[in-house]
Amino acid sequence: MRGGAHRFSRRKARWSDCMKWYRFRVRTLTAAEDILVAAMQDIGLYGAEISDHVPLTAAEKEQMFVDILPDAQPDDGSAVLSFFVEQAEDGSVEIDGEKLFPEEVKSRMEQVISDL
């Protein structure tokens, strides 16, 4: 190396270089959240994001690192579960090592839900 300078190059990330994710959503009741998350894990969908209006407990509020707590909406008993899976270039997703298309995953989800 001349003069102790280090050479490296940077490449700008293009939109096509970014990862693409497919989101599967299930609308349900808050009472059924845990059951549905466990059922979706059985078919290979892990890491559920749960959106509901259940109020935070005092302990949960203390653990939050925010200056202003979000406005709490009244709990209507509904919830939305979201599962994210990386999407391949051909539009397929890989679930537990198996290549599937979103329609196939949706039909598996519907089958599991109907069996509950």
mmCIF file of N, CA, C and O in Angstrom, residues 16-86:
data_model
loop_
_atom_site.group_PDB
_atom_site.id
_atom_site.type_symbol
_atom_site.label_atom_id
_atom_site.label_comp_id
_atom_site.label_asym_id
_atom_site.label_seq_id
_atom_site.Cartn_x
_atom_site.Cartn_y
_atom_site.Cartn_z
ATOM 1 N N SER A 16 -33.419 -3.208 -6.099
ATOM 2 C CA SER A 16 -33.467 -4.626 -6.453
ATOM 3 C C SER A 16 -32.553 -5.473 -5.564
ATOM 4 O O SER A 16 -32.710 -6.677 -5.499
ATOM 5 N N ASP A 17 -31.591 -4.832 -4.872
ATOM 6 C CA ASP A 17 -30.687 -5.562 -3.990
ATOM 7 C C ASP A 17 -31.293 -5.817 -2.611
ATOM 8 O O ASP A 17 -30.764 -6.584 -1.833
ATOM 9 N N CYS A 18 -32.366 -5.122 -2.300
ATOM 10 C CA CYS A 18 -32.963 -5.229 -0.974
ATOM 11 C C CYS A 18 -33.753 -6.525 -0.834
ATOM 12 O O CYS A 18 -34.273 -7.062 -1.800
ATOM 13 N N MET A 19 -33.850 -6.966 0.402
ATOM 14 C CA MET A 19 -34.644 -8.158 0.682
ATOM 15 C C MET A 19 -36.121 -7.812 0.535
ATOM 16 O O MET A 19 -36.546 -6.715 0.851
ATOM 17 N N LYS A 20 -36.878 -8.768 0.070
ATOM 18 C CA LYS A 20 -38.316 -8.585 -0.053
ATOM 19 C C LYS A 20 -39.003 -9.574 0.866
ATOM 20 O O LYS A 20 -38.595 -10.720 0.971
ATOM 21 N N TRP A 21 -40.030 -9.107 1.534
ATOM 22 C CA TRP A 21 -40.736 -9.911 2.515
ATOM 23 C C TRP A 21 -42.188 -10.044 2.118
ATOM 24 O O TRP A 21 -42.782 -9.142 1.542
ATOM 25 N N TYR A 22 -42.751 -11.178 2.456
ATOM 26 C CA TYR A 22 -44.169 -11.423 2.236
ATOM 27 C C TYR A 22 -44.819 -11.485 3.611
ATOM 28 O O TYR A 22 -44.323 -12.150 4.496
ATOM 29 N N ARG A 23 -45.921 -10.764 3.769
ATOM 30 C CA ARG A 23 -46.609 -10.739 5.060
ATOM 31 C C ARG A 23 -47.909 -11.531 4.956
ATOM 32 O O ARG A 23 -48.727 -11.297 4.079
ATOM 33 N N PHE A 24 -48.061 -12.465 5.891
ATOM 34 C CA PHE A 24 -49.309 -13.216 6.021
ATOM 35 C C PHE A 24 -50.016 -12.680 7.261
ATOM 36 O O PHE A 24 -49.418 -12.608 8.329
ATOM 37 N N ARG A 25 -51.278 -12.295 7.118
ATOM 38 C CA ARG A 25 -52.026 -11.731 8.241
ATOM 39 C C ARG A 25 -53.233 -12.588 8.574
ATOM 40 O O ARG A 25 -53.877 -13.136 7.687
ATOM 41 N N VAL A 26 -53.516 -12.650 9.871
ATOM 42 C CA VAL A 26 -54.698 -13.353 10.370
ATOM 43 C C VAL A 26 -55.427 -12.395 11.299
ATOM 44 O O VAL A 26 -54.847 -11.901 12.264
ATOM 45 N N ARG A 27 -56.675 -12.127 10.998
ATOM 46 C CA ARG A 27 -57.512 -11.324 11.898
ATOM 47 C C ARG A 27 -58.226 -12.277 12.841
ATOM 48 O O ARG A 27 -58.832 -13.243 12.402
ATOM 49 N N THR A 28 -58.153 -11.976 14.130
ATOM 50 C CA THR A 28 -58.687 -12.894 15.127
ATOM 51 C C THR A 28 -59.136 -12.128 16.372
ATOM 52 O O THR A 28 -59.179 -10.897 16.372
ATOM 53 N N LEU A 29 -59.424 -12.861 17.420
ATOM 54 C CA LEU A 29 -59.760 -12.291 18.720
ATOM 55 C C LEU A 29 -58.539 -12.375 19.627
ATOM 56 O O LEU A 29 -57.714 -13.284 19.487
ATOM 57 N N THR A 30 -58.435 -11.448 20.581
ATOM 58 C CA THR A 30 -57.280 -11.466 21.480
ATOM 59 C C THR A 30 -57.219 -12.756 22.294
ATOM 60 O O THR A 30 -56.134 -13.232 22.620
ATOM 61 N N ALA A 31 -58.364 -13.353 22.577
ATOM 62 C CA ALA A 31 -58.387 -14.597 23.353
ATOM 63 C C ALA A 31 -57.775 -15.762 22.580
ATOM 64 O O ALA A 31 -57.324 -16.738 23.179
ATOM 65 N N ALA A 32 -57.713 -15.658 21.258
ATOM 66 C CA ALA A 32 -57.206 -16.755 20.434
ATOM 67 C C ALA A 32 -55.781 -16.523 19.933
ATOM 68 O O ALA A 32 -55.246 -17.358 19.197
ATOM 69 N N GLU A 33 -55.151 -15.425 20.332
ATOM 70 C CA GLU A 33 -53.814 -15.103 19.820
ATOM 71 C C GLU A 33 -52.812 -16.227 20.046
ATOM 72 O O GLU A 33 -52.140 -16.671 19.111
ATOM 73 N N ASP A 34 -52.679 -16.672 21.286
ATOM 74 C CA ASP A 34 -51.667 -17.684 21.619
ATOM 75 C C ASP A 34 -51.908 -18.994 20.888
ATOM 76 O O ASP A 34 -50.961 -19.635 20.416
ATOM 77 N N ILE A 35 -53.156 -19.383 20.781
ATOM 78 C CA ILE A 35 -53.490 -20.634 20.089
ATOM 79 C C ILE A 35 -53.114 -20.545 18.612
ATOM 80 O O ILE A 35 -52.515 -21.467 18.057
ATOM 81 N N LEU A 36 -53.443 -19.409 17.985
ATOM 82 C CA LEU A 36 -53.131 -19.254 16.562
ATOM 83 C C LEU A 36 -51.634 -19.141 16.301
ATOM 84 O O LEU A 36 -51.131 -19.687 15.322
ATOM 85 N N VAL A 37 -50.915 -18.445 17.168
ATOM 86 C CA VAL A 37 -49.457 -18.344 16.999
ATOM 87 C C VAL A 37 -48.833 -19.735 17.071
ATOM 88 O O VAL A 37 -47.992 -20.100 16.245
ATOM 89 N N ALA A 38 -49.264 -20.546 18.039
ATOM 90 C CA ALA A 38 -48.741 -21.911 18.163
ATOM 91 C C ALA A 38 -49.115 -22.749 16.938
ATOM 92 O O ALA A 38 -48.287 -23.526 16.439
ATOM 93 N N ALA A 39 -50.322 -22.595 16.435
ATOM 94 C CA ALA A 39 -50.756 -23.357 15.263
ATOM 95 C C ALA A 39 -49.956 -22.961 14.025
ATOM 96 O O ALA A 39 -49.584 -23.818 13.212
ATOM 97 N N MET A 40 -49.643 -21.675 13.874
ATOM 98 C CA MET A 40 -48.858 -21.227 12.716
ATOM 99 C C MET A 40 -47.404 -21.699 12.824
ATOM 100 O O MET A 40 -46.769 -22.005 11.829
ATOM 101 N N GLN A 41 -46.897 -21.812 14.064
ATOM 102 C CA GLN A 41 -45.549 -22.347 14.237
ATOM 103 C C GLN A 41 -45.496 -23.804 13.809
ATOM 104 O O GLN A 41 -44.472 -24.263 13.294
ATOM 105 N N ASP A 42 -46.586 -24.530 13.990
ATOM 106 C CA ASP A 42 -46.634 -25.933 13.568
ATOM 107 C C ASP A 42 -46.468 -26.092 12.061
ATOM 108 O O ASP A 42 -46.000 -27.127 11.595
ATOM 109 N N ILE A 43 -46.858 -25.062 11.286
ATOM 110 C CA ILE A 43 -46.693 -25.165 9.826
ATOM 111 C C ILE A 43 -45.470 -24.383 9.337
ATOM 112 O O ILE A 43 -45.247 -24.255 8.146
ATOM 113 N N GLY A 44 -44.673 -23.832 10.286
ATOM 114 C CA GLY A 44 -43.410 -23.209 9.909
ATOM 115 C C GLY A 44 -43.399 -21.697 9.872
ATOM 116 O O GLY A 44 -42.427 -21.109 9.423
ATOM 117 N N LEU A 45 -44.461 -21.040 10.326
ATOM 118 C CA LEU A 45 -44.477 -19.580 10.387
ATOM 119 C C LEU A 45 -44.129 -19.154 11.808
ATOM 120 O O LEU A 45 -44.868 -19.418 12.743
ATOM 121 N N TYR A 46 -42.976 -18.509 11.953
ATOM 122 C CA TYR A 46 -42.473 -18.132 13.274
ATOM 123 C C TYR A 46 -42.408 -16.614 13.406
ATOM 124 O O TYR A 46 -42.423 -15.898 12.415
ATOM 125 N N GLY A 47 -42.280 -16.154 14.625
ATOM 126 C CA GLY A 47 -42.073 -14.732 14.880
ATOM 127 C C GLY A 47 -43.281 -13.877 14.572
ATOM 128 O O GLY A 47 -43.213 -12.997 13.729
ATOM 129 N N ALA A 48 -44.368 -14.109 15.241
ATOM 130 C CA ALA A 48 -45.591 -13.351 15.001
ATOM 131 C C ALA A 48 -45.494 -11.940 15.555
ATOM 132 O O ALA A 48 -44.943 -11.717 16.625
ATOM 133 N N GLU A 49 -46.013 -11.009 14.799
ATOM 134 C CA GLU A 49 -46.203 -9.645 15.287
ATOM 135 C C GLU A 49 -47.675 -9.534 15.657
ATOM 136 O O GLU A 49 -48.544 -9.796 14.825
ATOM 137 N N ILE A 50 -47.962 -9.154 16.881
ATOM 138 C CA ILE A 50 -49.340 -9.082 17.359
ATOM 139 C C ILE A 50 -49.737 -7.624 17.495
ATOM 140 O O ILE A 50 -49.072 -6.856 18.186
ATOM 141 N N SER A 51 -50.825 -7.246 16.844
ATOM 142 C CA SER A 51 -51.380 -5.897 16.958
ATOM 143 C C SER A 51 -52.754 -6.014 17.583
ATOM 144 O O SER A 51 -53.653 -6.615 17.000
ATOM 145 N N ASP A 52 -52.879 -5.447 18.770
ATOM 146 C CA ASP A 52 -54.169 -5.469 19.450
ATOM 147 C C ASP A 52 -54.292 -4.210 20.302
ATOM 148 O O ASP A 52 -53.399 -3.369 20.321
ATOM 149 N N HIS A 53 -55.401 -4.064 20.986
ATOM 150 C CA HIS A 53 -55.634 -2.882 21.815
ATOM 151 C C HIS A 53 -55.679 -3.239 23.300
ATOM 152 O O HIS A 53 -56.313 -2.545 24.087
ATOM 153 N N VAL A 54 -55.008 -4.306 23.676
ATOM 154 C CA VAL A 54 -54.960 -4.695 25.086
ATOM 155 C C VAL A 54 -54.110 -3.663 25.818
ATOM 156 O O VAL A 54 -52.979 -3.377 25.410
ATOM 157 N N PRO A 55 -54.632 -3.071 26.889
ATOM 158 C CA PRO A 55 -53.869 -2.038 27.604
ATOM 159 C C PRO A 55 -52.583 -2.594 28.218
ATOM 160 O O PRO A 55 -52.526 -3.759 28.623
ATOM 161 N N LEU A 56 -51.559 -1.742 28.271
ATOM 162 C CA LEU A 56 -50.280 -2.135 28.868
ATOM 163 C C LEU A 56 -50.411 -2.189 30.382
ATOM 164 O O LEU A 56 -51.111 -1.377 30.992
ATOM 165 N N THR A 57 -49.722 -3.129 30.973
ATOM 166 C CA THR A 57 -49.673 -3.192 32.432
ATOM 167 C C THR A 57 -48.667 -2.157 32.935
ATOM 168 O O THR A 57 -47.866 -1.619 32.152
ATOM 169 N N ALA A 58 -48.669 -1.892 34.218
ATOM 170 C CA ALA A 58 -47.721 -0.938 34.801
ATOM 171 C C ALA A 58 -46.281 -1.400 34.585
ATOM 172 O O ALA A 58 -45.403 -0.591 34.279
ATOM 173 N N ALA A 59 -46.040 -2.703 34.706
ATOM 174 C CA ALA A 59 -44.688 -3.242 34.498
ATOM 175 C C ALA A 59 -44.249 -3.059 33.045
ATOM 176 O O ALA A 59 -43.090 -2.737 32.781
ATOM 177 N N GLU A 60 -45.156 -3.256 32.096
ATOM 178 C CA GLU A 60 -44.819 -3.073 30.686
ATOM 179 C C GLU A 60 -44.521 -1.617 30.376
ATOM 180 O O GLU A 60 -43.606 -1.307 29.609
ATOM 181 N N LYS A 61 -45.277 -0.698 30.973
ATOM 182 C CA LYS A 61 -45.039 0.730 30.758
ATOM 183 C C LYS A 61 -43.673 1.139 31.282
ATOM 184 O O LYS A 61 -42.996 1.975 30.685
ATOM 185 N N GLU A 62 -43.237 0.552 32.400
ATOM 186 C CA GLU A 62 -41.935 0.877 32.969
ATOM 187 C C GLU A 62 -40.793 0.392 32.083
ATOM 188 O O GLU A 62 -39.720 0.986 32.073
ATOM 189 N N GLN A 63 -41.008 -0.673 31.336
ATOM 190 C CA GLN A 63 -39.958 -1.252 30.490
ATOM 191 C C GLN A 63 -39.806 -0.512 29.169
ATOM 192 O O GLN A 63 -38.804 -0.674 28.491
ATOM 193 N N MET A 64 -40.796 0.284 28.791
ATOM 194 C CA MET A 64 -40.741 0.988 27.517
ATOM 195 C C MET A 64 -39.748 2.142 27.591
ATOM 196 O O MET A 64 -39.701 2.868 28.578
ATOM 197 N N PHE A 65 -38.962 2.307 26.552
ATOM 198 C CA PHE A 65 -37.977 3.375 26.485
ATOM 199 C C PHE A 65 -38.507 4.502 25.602
ATOM 200 O O PHE A 65 -37.968 4.786 24.537
ATOM 201 N N VAL A 66 -39.587 5.116 26.047
ATOM 202 C CA VAL A 66 -40.169 6.238 25.315
ATOM 203 C C VAL A 66 -40.486 7.359 26.297
ATOM 204 O O VAL A 66 -40.749 7.121 27.471
ATOM 205 N N ASP A 67 -40.436 8.580 25.804
ATOM 206 C CA ASP A 67 -40.774 9.722 26.641
ATOM 207 C C ASP A 67 -42.278 9.887 26.772
ATOM 208 O O ASP A 67 -42.782 10.264 27.820
ATOM 209 N N ILE A 68 -42.981 9.626 25.680
ATOM 210 C CA ILE A 68 -44.429 9.784 25.673
ATOM 211 C C ILE A 68 -45.046 8.435 25.305
ATOM 212 O O ILE A 68 -44.754 7.879 24.236
ATOM 213 N N LEU A 69 -45.873 7.916 26.176
ATOM 214 C CA LEU A 69 -46.527 6.635 25.902
ATOM 215 C C LEU A 69 -47.580 6.808 24.819
ATOM 216 O O LEU A 69 -48.226 7.855 24.736
ATOM 217 N N PRO A 70 -47.759 5.810 23.969
ATOM 218 C CA PRO A 70 -48.772 5.912 22.918
ATOM 219 C C PRO A 70 -50.170 5.984 23.533
ATOM 220 O O PRO A 70 -50.417 5.464 24.625
ATOM 221 N N ASP A 71 -51.072 6.646 22.818
ATOM 222 C CA ASP A 71 -52.459 6.713 23.271
ATOM 223 C C ASP A 71 -53.075 5.331 23.190
ATOM 224 O O ASP A 71 -52.996 4.661 22.160
ATOM 225 N N ALA A 72 -53.674 4.928 24.275
ATOM 226 C CA ALA A 72 -54.305 3.610 24.328
ATOM 227 C C ALA A 72 -55.737 3.706 23.806
ATOM 228 O O ALA A 72 -56.511 4.539 24.263
ATOM 229 N N GLN A 73 -56.050 2.871 22.851
ATOM 230 C CA GLN A 73 -57.407 2.796 22.334
ATOM 231 C C GLN A 73 -58.156 1.757 23.153
ATOM 232 O O GLN A 73 -57.558 0.846 23.717
ATOM 233 N N PRO A 74 -59.469 1.865 23.209
ATOM 234 C CA PRO A 74 -60.226 0.870 23.979
ATOM 235 C C PRO A 74 -60.077 -0.525 23.371
ATOM 236 O O PRO A 74 -60.016 -0.685 22.153
ATOM 237 N N ASP A 75 -59.972 -1.507 24.247
ATOM 238 C CA ASP A 75 -59.823 -2.893 23.806
ATOM 239 C C ASP A 75 -61.146 -3.396 23.257
ATOM 240 O O ASP A 75 -62.134 -3.506 23.972
ATOM 241 N N ASP A 76 -61.158 -3.674 21.958
ATOM 242 C CA ASP A 76 -62.379 -4.179 21.325
ATOM 243 C C ASP A 76 -62.363 -5.692 21.173
ATOM 244 O O ASP A 76 -63.259 -6.275 20.585
ATOM 245 N N GLY A 77 -61.292 -6.349 21.669
ATOM 246 C CA GLY A 77 -61.208 -7.798 21.610
ATOM 247 C C GLY A 77 -60.663 -8.341 20.301
ATOM 248 O O GLY A 77 -60.527 -9.547 20.139
ATOM 249 N N SER A 78 -60.321 -7.461 19.360
ATOM 250 C CA SER A 78 -59.799 -7.927 18.076
ATOM 251 C C SER A 78 -58.278 -7.845 18.062
ATOM 252 O O SER A 78 -57.670 -7.090 18.811
ATOM 253 N N ALA A 79 -57.679 -8.634 17.184
ATOM 254 C CA ALA A 79 -56.223 -8.650 17.036
ATOM 255 C C ALA A 79 -55.874 -9.016 15.599
ATOM 256 O O ALA A 79 -56.658 -9.656 14.898
ATOM 257 N N VAL A 80 -54.685 -8.591 15.186
ATOM 258 C CA VAL A 80 -54.150 -8.966 13.879
ATOM 259 C C VAL A 80 -52.788 -9.591 14.124
ATOM 260 O O VAL A 80 -51.920 -8.988 14.762
ATOM 261 N N LEU A 81 -52.597 -10.811 13.632
ATOM 262 C CA LEU A 81 -51.313 -11.498 13.722
ATOM 263 C C LEU A 81 -50.640 -11.400 12.364
ATOM 264 O O LEU A 81 -51.250 -11.724 11.344
ATOM 265 N N SER A 82 -49.395 -10.965 12.329
ATOM 266 C CA SER A 82 -48.642 -10.866 11.075
ATOM 267 C C SER A 82 -47.421 -11.754 11.158
ATOM 268 O O SER A 82 -46.713 -11.766 12.166
ATOM 269 N N PHE A 83 -47.184 -12.491 10.087
ATOM 270 C CA PHE A 83 -46.016 -13.372 9.967
ATOM 271 C C PHE A 83 -45.271 -12.955 8.713
ATOM 272 O O PHE A 83 -45.866 -12.844 7.644
ATOM 273 N N PHE A 84 -43.968 -12.722 8.828
ATOM 274 C CA PHE A 84 -43.163 -12.253 7.708
ATOM 275 C C PHE A 84 -42.216 -13.355 7.245
ATOM 276 O O PHE A 84 -41.544 -13.984 8.054
ATOM 277 N N VAL A 85 -42.178 -13.562 5.921
ATOM 278 C CA VAL A 85 -41.322 -14.584 5.326
ATOM 279 C C VAL A 85 -40.598 -13.947 4.144
ATOM 280 O O VAL A 85 -41.206 -13.217 3.354
ATOM 281 N N GLU A 86 -39.296 -14.222 4.028
ATOM 282 C CA GLU A 86 -38.520 -13.667 2.922
ATOM 283 C C GLU A 86 -38.995 -14.265 1.598
ATOM 284 O O GLU A 86 -39.199 -15.470 1.479
#
